[in-house]
Coordinates of C-alpha atoms and ligand atoms in Angstrom, one line a residue:
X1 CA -15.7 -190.5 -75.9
X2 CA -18.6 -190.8 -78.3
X3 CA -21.7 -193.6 -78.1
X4 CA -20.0 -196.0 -80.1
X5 CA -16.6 -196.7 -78.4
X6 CA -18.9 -197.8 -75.1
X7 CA -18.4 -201.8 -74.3
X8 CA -21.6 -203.7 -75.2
X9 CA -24.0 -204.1 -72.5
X10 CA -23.6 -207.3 -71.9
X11 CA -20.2 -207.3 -70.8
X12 CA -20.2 -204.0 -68.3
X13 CA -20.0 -204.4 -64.9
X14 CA -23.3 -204.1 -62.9
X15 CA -23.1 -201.1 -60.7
X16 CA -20.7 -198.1 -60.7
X17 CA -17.2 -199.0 -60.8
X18 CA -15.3 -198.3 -57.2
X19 CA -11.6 -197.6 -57.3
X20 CA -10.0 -201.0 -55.8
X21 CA -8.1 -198.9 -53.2
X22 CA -11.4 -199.0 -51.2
X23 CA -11.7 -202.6 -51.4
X24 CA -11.0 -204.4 -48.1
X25 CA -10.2 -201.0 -45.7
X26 CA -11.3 -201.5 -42.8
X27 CA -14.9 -199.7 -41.0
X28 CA -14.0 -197.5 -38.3
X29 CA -15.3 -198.8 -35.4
X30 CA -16.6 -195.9 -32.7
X31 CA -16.2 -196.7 -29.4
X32 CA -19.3 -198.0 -28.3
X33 CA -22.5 -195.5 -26.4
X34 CA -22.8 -196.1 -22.9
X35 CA -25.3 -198.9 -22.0
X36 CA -28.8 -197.8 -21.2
X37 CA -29.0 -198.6 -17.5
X38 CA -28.8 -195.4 -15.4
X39 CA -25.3 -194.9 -14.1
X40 CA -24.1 -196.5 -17.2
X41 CA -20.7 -194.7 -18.9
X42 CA -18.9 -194.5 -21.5
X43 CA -15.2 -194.9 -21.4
X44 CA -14.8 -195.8 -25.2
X45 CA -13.4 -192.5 -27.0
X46 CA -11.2 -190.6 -24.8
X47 CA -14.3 -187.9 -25.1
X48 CA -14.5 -185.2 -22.3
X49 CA -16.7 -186.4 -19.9
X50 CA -18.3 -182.9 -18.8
X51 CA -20.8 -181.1 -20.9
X52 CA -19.4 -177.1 -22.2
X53 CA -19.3 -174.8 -20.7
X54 CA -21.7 -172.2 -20.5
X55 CA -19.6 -169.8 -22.2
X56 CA -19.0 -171.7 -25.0
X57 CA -22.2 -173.6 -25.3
X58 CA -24.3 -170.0 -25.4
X59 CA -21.6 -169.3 -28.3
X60 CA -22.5 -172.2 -30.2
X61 CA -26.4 -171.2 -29.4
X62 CA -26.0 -168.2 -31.0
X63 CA -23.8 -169.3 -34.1
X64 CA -26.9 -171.6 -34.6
X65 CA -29.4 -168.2 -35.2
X66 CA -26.9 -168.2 -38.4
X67 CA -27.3 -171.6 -40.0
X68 CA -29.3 -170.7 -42.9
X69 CA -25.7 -168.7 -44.2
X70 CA -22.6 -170.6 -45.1
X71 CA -19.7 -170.0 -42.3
X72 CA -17.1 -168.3 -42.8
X73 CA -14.7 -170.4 -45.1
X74 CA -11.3 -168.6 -43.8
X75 CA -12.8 -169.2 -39.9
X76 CA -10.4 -165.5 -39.9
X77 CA -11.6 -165.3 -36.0
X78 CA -10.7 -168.8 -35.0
X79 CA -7.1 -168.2 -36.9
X80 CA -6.7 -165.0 -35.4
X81 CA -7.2 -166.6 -32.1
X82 CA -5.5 -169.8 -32.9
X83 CA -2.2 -167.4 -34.0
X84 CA -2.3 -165.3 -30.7
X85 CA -2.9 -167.9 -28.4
X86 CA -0.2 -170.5 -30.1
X87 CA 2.3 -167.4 -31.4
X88 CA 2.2 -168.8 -35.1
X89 CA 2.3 -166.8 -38.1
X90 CA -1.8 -166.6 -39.6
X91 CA -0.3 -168.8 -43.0
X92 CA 0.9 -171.5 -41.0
X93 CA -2.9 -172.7 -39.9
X94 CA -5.2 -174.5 -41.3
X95 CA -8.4 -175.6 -39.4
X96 CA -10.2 -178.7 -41.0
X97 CA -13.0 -181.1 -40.0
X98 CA -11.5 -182.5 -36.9
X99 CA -7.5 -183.6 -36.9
X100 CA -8.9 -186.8 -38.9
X101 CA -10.1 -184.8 -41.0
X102 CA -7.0 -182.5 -41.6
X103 CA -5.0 -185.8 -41.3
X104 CA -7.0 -186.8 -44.6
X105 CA -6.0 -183.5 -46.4
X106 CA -2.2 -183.8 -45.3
X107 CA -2.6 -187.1 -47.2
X108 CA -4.7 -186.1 -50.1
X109 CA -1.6 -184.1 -50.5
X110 CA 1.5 -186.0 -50.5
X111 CA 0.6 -189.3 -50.9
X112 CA -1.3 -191.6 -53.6
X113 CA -0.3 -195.3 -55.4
X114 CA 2.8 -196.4 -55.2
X115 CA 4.0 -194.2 -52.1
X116 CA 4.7 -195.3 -48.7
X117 CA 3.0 -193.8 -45.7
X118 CA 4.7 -194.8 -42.2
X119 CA 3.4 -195.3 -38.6
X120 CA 3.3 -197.0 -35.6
X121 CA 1.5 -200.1 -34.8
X122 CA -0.7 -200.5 -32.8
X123 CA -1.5 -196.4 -32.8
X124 CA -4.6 -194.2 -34.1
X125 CA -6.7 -196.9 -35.7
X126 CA -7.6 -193.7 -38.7
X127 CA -4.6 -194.1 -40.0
X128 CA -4.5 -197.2 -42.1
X129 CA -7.8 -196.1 -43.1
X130 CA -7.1 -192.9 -44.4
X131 CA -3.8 -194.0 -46.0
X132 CA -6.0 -196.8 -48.1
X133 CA -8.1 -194.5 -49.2
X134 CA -5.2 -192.5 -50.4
X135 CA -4.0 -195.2 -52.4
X136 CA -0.9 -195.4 -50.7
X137 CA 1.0 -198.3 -49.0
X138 CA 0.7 -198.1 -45.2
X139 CA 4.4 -199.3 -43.6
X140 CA 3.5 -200.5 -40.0
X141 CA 6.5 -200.5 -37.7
X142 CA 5.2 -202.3 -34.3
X143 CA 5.9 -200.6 -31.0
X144 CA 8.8 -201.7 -28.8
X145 CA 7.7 -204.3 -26.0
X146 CA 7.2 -200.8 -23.4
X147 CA 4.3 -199.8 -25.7
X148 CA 6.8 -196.8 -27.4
X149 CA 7.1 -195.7 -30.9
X150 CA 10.2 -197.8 -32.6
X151 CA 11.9 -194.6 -33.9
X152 CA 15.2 -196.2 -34.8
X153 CA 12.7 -199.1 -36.8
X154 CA 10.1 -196.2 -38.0
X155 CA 13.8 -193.9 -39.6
X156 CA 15.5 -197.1 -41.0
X157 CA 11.8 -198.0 -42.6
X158 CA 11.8 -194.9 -45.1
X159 CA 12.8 -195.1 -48.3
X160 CA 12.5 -193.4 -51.6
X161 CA 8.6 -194.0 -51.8
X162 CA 7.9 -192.5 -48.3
X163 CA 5.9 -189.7 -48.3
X164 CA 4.1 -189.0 -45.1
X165 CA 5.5 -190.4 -41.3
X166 CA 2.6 -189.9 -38.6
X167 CA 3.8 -189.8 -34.9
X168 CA 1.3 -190.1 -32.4
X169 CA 2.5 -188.6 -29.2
X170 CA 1.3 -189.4 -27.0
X171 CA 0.3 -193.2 -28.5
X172 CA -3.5 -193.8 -29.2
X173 CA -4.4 -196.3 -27.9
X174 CA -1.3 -196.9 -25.2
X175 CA -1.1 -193.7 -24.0
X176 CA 2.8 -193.5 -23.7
X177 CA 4.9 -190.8 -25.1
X178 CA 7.9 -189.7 -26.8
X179 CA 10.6 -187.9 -25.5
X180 CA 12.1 -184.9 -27.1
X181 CA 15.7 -186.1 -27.5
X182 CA 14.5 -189.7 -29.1
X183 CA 12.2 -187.0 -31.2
X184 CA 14.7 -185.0 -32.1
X185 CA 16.7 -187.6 -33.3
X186 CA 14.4 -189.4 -35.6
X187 CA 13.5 -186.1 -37.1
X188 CA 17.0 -184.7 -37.7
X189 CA 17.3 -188.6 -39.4
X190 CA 14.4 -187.9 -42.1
X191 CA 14.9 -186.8 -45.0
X192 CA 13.8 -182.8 -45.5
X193 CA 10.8 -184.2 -48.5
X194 CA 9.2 -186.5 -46.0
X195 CA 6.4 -185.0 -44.2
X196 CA 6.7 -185.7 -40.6
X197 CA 3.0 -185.3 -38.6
X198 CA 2.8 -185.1 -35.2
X199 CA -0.1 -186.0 -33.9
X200 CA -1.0 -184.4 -30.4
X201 CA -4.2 -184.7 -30.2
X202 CA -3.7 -185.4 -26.4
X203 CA -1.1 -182.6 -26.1
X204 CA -2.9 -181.1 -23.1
X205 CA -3.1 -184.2 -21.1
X206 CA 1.2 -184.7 -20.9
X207 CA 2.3 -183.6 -18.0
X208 CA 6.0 -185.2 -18.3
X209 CA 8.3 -182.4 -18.9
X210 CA 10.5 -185.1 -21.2
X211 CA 7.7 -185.1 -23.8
X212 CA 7.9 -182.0 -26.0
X213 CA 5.5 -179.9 -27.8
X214 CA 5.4 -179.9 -31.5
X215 CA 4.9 -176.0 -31.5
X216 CA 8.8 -175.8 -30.9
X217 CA 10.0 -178.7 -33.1
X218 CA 7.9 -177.6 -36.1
X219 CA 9.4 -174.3 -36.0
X220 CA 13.0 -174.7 -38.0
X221 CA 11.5 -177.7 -39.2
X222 CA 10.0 -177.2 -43.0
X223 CA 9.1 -180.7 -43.1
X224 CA 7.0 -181.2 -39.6
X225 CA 3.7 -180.4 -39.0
X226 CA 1.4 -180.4 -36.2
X227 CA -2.4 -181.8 -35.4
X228 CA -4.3 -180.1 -32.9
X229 CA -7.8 -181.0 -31.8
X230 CA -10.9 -179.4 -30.1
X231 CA -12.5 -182.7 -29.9
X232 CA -10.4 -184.0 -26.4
X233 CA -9.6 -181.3 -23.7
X234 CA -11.6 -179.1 -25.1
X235 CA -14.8 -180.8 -24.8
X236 CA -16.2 -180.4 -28.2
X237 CA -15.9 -183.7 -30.3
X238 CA -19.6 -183.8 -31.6
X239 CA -18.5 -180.6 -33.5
X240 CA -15.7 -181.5 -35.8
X241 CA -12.9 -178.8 -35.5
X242 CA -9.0 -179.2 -35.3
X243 CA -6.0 -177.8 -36.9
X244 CA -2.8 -178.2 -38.2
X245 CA 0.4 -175.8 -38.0
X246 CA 2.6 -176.1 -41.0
X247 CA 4.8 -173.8 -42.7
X248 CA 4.3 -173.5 -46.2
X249 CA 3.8 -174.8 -48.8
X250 CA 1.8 -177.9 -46.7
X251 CA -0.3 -175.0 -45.2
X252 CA -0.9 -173.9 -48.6
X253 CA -1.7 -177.7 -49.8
X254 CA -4.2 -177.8 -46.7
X255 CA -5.9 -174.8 -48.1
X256 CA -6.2 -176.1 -51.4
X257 CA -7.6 -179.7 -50.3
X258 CA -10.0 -178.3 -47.6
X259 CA -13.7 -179.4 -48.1
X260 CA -14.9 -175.5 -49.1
X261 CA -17.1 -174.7 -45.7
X262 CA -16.3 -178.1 -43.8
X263 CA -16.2 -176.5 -40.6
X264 CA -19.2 -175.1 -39.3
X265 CA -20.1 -171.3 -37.9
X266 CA -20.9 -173.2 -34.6
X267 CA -17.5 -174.8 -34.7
X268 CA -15.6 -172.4 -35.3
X269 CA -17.7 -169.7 -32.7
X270 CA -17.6 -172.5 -30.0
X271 CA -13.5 -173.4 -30.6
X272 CA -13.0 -169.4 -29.9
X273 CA -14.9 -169.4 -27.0
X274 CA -13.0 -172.4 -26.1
X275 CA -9.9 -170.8 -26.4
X276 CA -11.1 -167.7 -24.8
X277 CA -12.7 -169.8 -21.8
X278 CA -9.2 -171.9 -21.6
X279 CA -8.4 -171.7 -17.9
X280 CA -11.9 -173.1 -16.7
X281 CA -11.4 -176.0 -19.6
X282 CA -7.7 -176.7 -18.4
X283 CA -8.7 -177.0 -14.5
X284 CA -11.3 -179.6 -15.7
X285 CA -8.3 -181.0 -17.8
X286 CA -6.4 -180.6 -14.4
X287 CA -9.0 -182.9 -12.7
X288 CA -8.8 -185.6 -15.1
X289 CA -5.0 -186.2 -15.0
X290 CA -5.3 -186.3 -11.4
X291 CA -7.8 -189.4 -12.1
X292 CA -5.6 -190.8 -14.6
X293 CA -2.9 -190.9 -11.6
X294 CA -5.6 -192.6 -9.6
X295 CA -7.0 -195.0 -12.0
X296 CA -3.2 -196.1 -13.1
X297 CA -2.3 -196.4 -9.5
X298 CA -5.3 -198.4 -8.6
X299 CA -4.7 -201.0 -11.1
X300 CA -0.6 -201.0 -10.5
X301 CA -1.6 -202.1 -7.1
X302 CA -4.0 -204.5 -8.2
X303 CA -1.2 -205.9 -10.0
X304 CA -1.7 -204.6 -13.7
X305 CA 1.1 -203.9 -15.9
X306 CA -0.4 -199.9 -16.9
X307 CA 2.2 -198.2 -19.6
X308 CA 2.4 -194.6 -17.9
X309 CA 0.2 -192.3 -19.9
X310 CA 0.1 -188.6 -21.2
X311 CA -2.9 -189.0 -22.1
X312 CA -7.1 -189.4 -21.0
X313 CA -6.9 -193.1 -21.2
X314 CA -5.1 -196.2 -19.7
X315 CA -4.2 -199.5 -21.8
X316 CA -4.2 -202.7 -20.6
X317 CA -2.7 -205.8 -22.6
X318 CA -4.7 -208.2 -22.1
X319 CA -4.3 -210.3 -25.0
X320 CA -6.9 -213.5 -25.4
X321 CA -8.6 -212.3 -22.3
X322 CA -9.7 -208.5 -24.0
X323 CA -12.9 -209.5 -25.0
X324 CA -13.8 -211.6 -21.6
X325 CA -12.8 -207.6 -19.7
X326 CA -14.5 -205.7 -22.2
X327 CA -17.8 -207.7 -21.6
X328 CA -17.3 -207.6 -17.7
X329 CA -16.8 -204.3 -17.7
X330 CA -20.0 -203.1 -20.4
X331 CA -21.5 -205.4 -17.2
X332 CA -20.3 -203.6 -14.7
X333 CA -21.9 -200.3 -16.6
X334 CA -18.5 -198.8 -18.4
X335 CA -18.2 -199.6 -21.9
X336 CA -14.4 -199.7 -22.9
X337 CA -12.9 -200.1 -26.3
X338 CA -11.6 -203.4 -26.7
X339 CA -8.5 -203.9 -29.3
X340 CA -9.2 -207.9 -30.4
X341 CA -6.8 -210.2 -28.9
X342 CA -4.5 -207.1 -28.0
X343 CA -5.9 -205.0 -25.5
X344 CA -8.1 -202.5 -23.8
X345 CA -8.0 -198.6 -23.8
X346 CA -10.2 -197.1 -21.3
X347 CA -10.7 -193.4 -21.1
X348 CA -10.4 -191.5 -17.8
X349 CA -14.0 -190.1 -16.9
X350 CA -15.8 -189.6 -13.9
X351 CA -14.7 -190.2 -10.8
X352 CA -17.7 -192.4 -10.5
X353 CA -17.3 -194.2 -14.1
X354 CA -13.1 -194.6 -12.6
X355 CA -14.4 -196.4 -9.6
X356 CA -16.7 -199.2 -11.0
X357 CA -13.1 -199.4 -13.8
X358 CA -11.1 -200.2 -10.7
X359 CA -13.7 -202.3 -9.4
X360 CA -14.2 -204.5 -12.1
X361 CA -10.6 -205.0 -13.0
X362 CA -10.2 -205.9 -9.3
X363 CA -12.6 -208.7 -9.6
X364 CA -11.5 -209.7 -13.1
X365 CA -8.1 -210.2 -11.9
X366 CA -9.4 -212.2 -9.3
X367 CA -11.2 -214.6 -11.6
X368 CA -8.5 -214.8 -14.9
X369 CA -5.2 -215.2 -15.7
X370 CA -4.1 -212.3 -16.8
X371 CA -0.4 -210.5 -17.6
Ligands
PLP1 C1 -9.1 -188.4 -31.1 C2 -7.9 -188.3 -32.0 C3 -7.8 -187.4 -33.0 C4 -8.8 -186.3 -33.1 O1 -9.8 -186.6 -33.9 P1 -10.8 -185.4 -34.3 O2 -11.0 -185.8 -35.8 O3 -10.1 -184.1 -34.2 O4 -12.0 -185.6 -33.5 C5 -6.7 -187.3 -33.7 N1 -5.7 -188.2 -33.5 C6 -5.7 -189.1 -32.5 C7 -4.5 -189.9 -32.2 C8 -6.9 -189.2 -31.7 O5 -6.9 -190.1 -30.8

């Protein structure tokens, strides 16, 4: 465009132009840092609560000595590992910048104005985000009144404009999962162009036999793909590394959309000391199911209503009185992630940071009315 076909001055906007699809989309909202008293703990985003290991912390030392070179950009040892460990071909991974990250990508891929993207609701609170900035329509089936995904709802919701379906299994933030024969189900009744996500980003934590693992639905499945994430039972959220498994050609789309270096030499040298450290990581995972067990036995005697959960949290409806337990509990010296007028998720962490939970909702209960 030459000089002259420019709009006059005066009747330009005023700063760069934004596409509209950003307007309105909601700010993610972190769970909140502990408080600063000592003792204080944060229960706000299902993070690990115990540092790395040695192992893997004195890989990510030494990755560091390397940070004036770009990582690798195929992270060829974490996919070698990451094929072994999982038995998947090499060309069905693709590692990204965290599973939100690689979420974003699966997205970038299929979906942009005009199409439909479908998920539960309430679920991960990433999704509506990422789908806006897509340009996509976000279809929002709500969950049944047990806190489950709505799979008849969620398969009768597609239509000729969906592109992308993300299942969250377990649910974030409610914890409760799917079962493979109501999976099974709603993926046989999807149409083969639809991408299907599952989202187990808490796969470690199920310990219900029921619930299945994507690895063996994905397989004879062109259409399904599976999130993985180091940021949860692994322990290493602060460094941005999961993955999907795909078959192509979504693995090749991930390839093509990946930020060009986005994961970092000490991601990817601290996931495959992860993975080579696994045991150790999976008796601490071990440890905090058997708090979960505690923690949603506690409050079912106390007389909450606790939605069994795969995963490193507990939700509690608590409707108009959310913010009022949030508060008490910040208080009390765990900070908790309050949903508005819907809920509270709090994340299984020390036994210590379980206790004063079970405490406070104890006297909360004591004090409201509450479901
Ligand atoms: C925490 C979480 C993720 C993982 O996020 P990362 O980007 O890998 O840290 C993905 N999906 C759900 C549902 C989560 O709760």
């Amino acid at each position: 465009m030459t000089a002259s076909s420019q709009e006059p001055v005066s009747e330009r906007a005023t700063g760069p132009r934004l596409r509209a699809a950003l307007d309105g989309i909601p700010a993610y909202a972190p769970g909140r840092p502990a408080g600063d008293g000592p003792g204080a703990f944060k229960l706000s985003s299902n993070e690990n609560p115990y540092p790395p290991l040695p192992g893997v912390l004195e890989s990510a030392v030494a990755a560091a000595g390397q940070l004036n070179r770009y990582p690798d950009m195929a992270a060829a040892a974490l996919l070698d590992e990451l094929s072994e460990r999982f038995a998947v071909p090499l060309g069905h991974l693709s590692v990204g910048t965290g599973s939100v990250g690689v979420a974003q990508q699966l997205l970038q891929a299929t979906a942009g104005p005009g199409d439909e993207v479908i998920y539960a609701w309430r679920s991960f609170e990433a999704y509506p985000i990422i789908t806006q900035i897509s340009g996509a329509t976000s279809v929002r089936v709500p969950l049944t009144a047990g806190e489950e995904h709505d799979l008849t709802a969620m398969a009768k919701a597609v239509t000729e404009r969906t592109r992308l379906i993300f299942v969250c299994n377990p649910n974030n933030p409610t914890g409760v999962a799917i079962g493979r024969a109501d999976l099974e189900r709603f993926l046989d009744r999807v149409p083969q162009d639809v991408l299907v996500v599952l989202d187990e980003a808490y796969r470690e934590f199920v310990r219900d036999e029921r619930v299945p693992d994507g690895l063996d639905l994905y397989r004879d499945r062109p259409n399904v793909c599976v999130l993985r994430t180091f940021s949860k039972a692994y322990g290493l959220a602060g460094l941005r590394v999961g993955f999907a498994v795909a078959h192509e050609p979504v693995a090749e789309a991930l390839r093509k959309t990946a930020v060009p270096f986005g994961v970092s030499g000490v991601a990817q040298s601290a996931a495959v000391a992860s993975l080579r450290s696994e045991p150790a990581l999976l008796a601490r995972v071990d440890t905090l199911v058997a708090e979960r067990s505690r923690v949603a036995a506690g409050l079912a005697e106390q007389g909450w209503t606790v939605p069994e959960s795969q995963a490193n949290f507990v939700w509690l409806r608590l409707g108009d009185a959310t913010a009022a337990f949030a508060a008490a509990c910040e208080e009390a010296g765990v900070t908790v992630r309050p949903f508005a007028g819907e809920g509270v998720r709090v994340s299984v962490g020390e036994r210590q940071a379980n206790d004063i939970l079970l405490r406070t909702a104890a006297a909360f209960r004591a004090g409201h009315e509450v479901a």
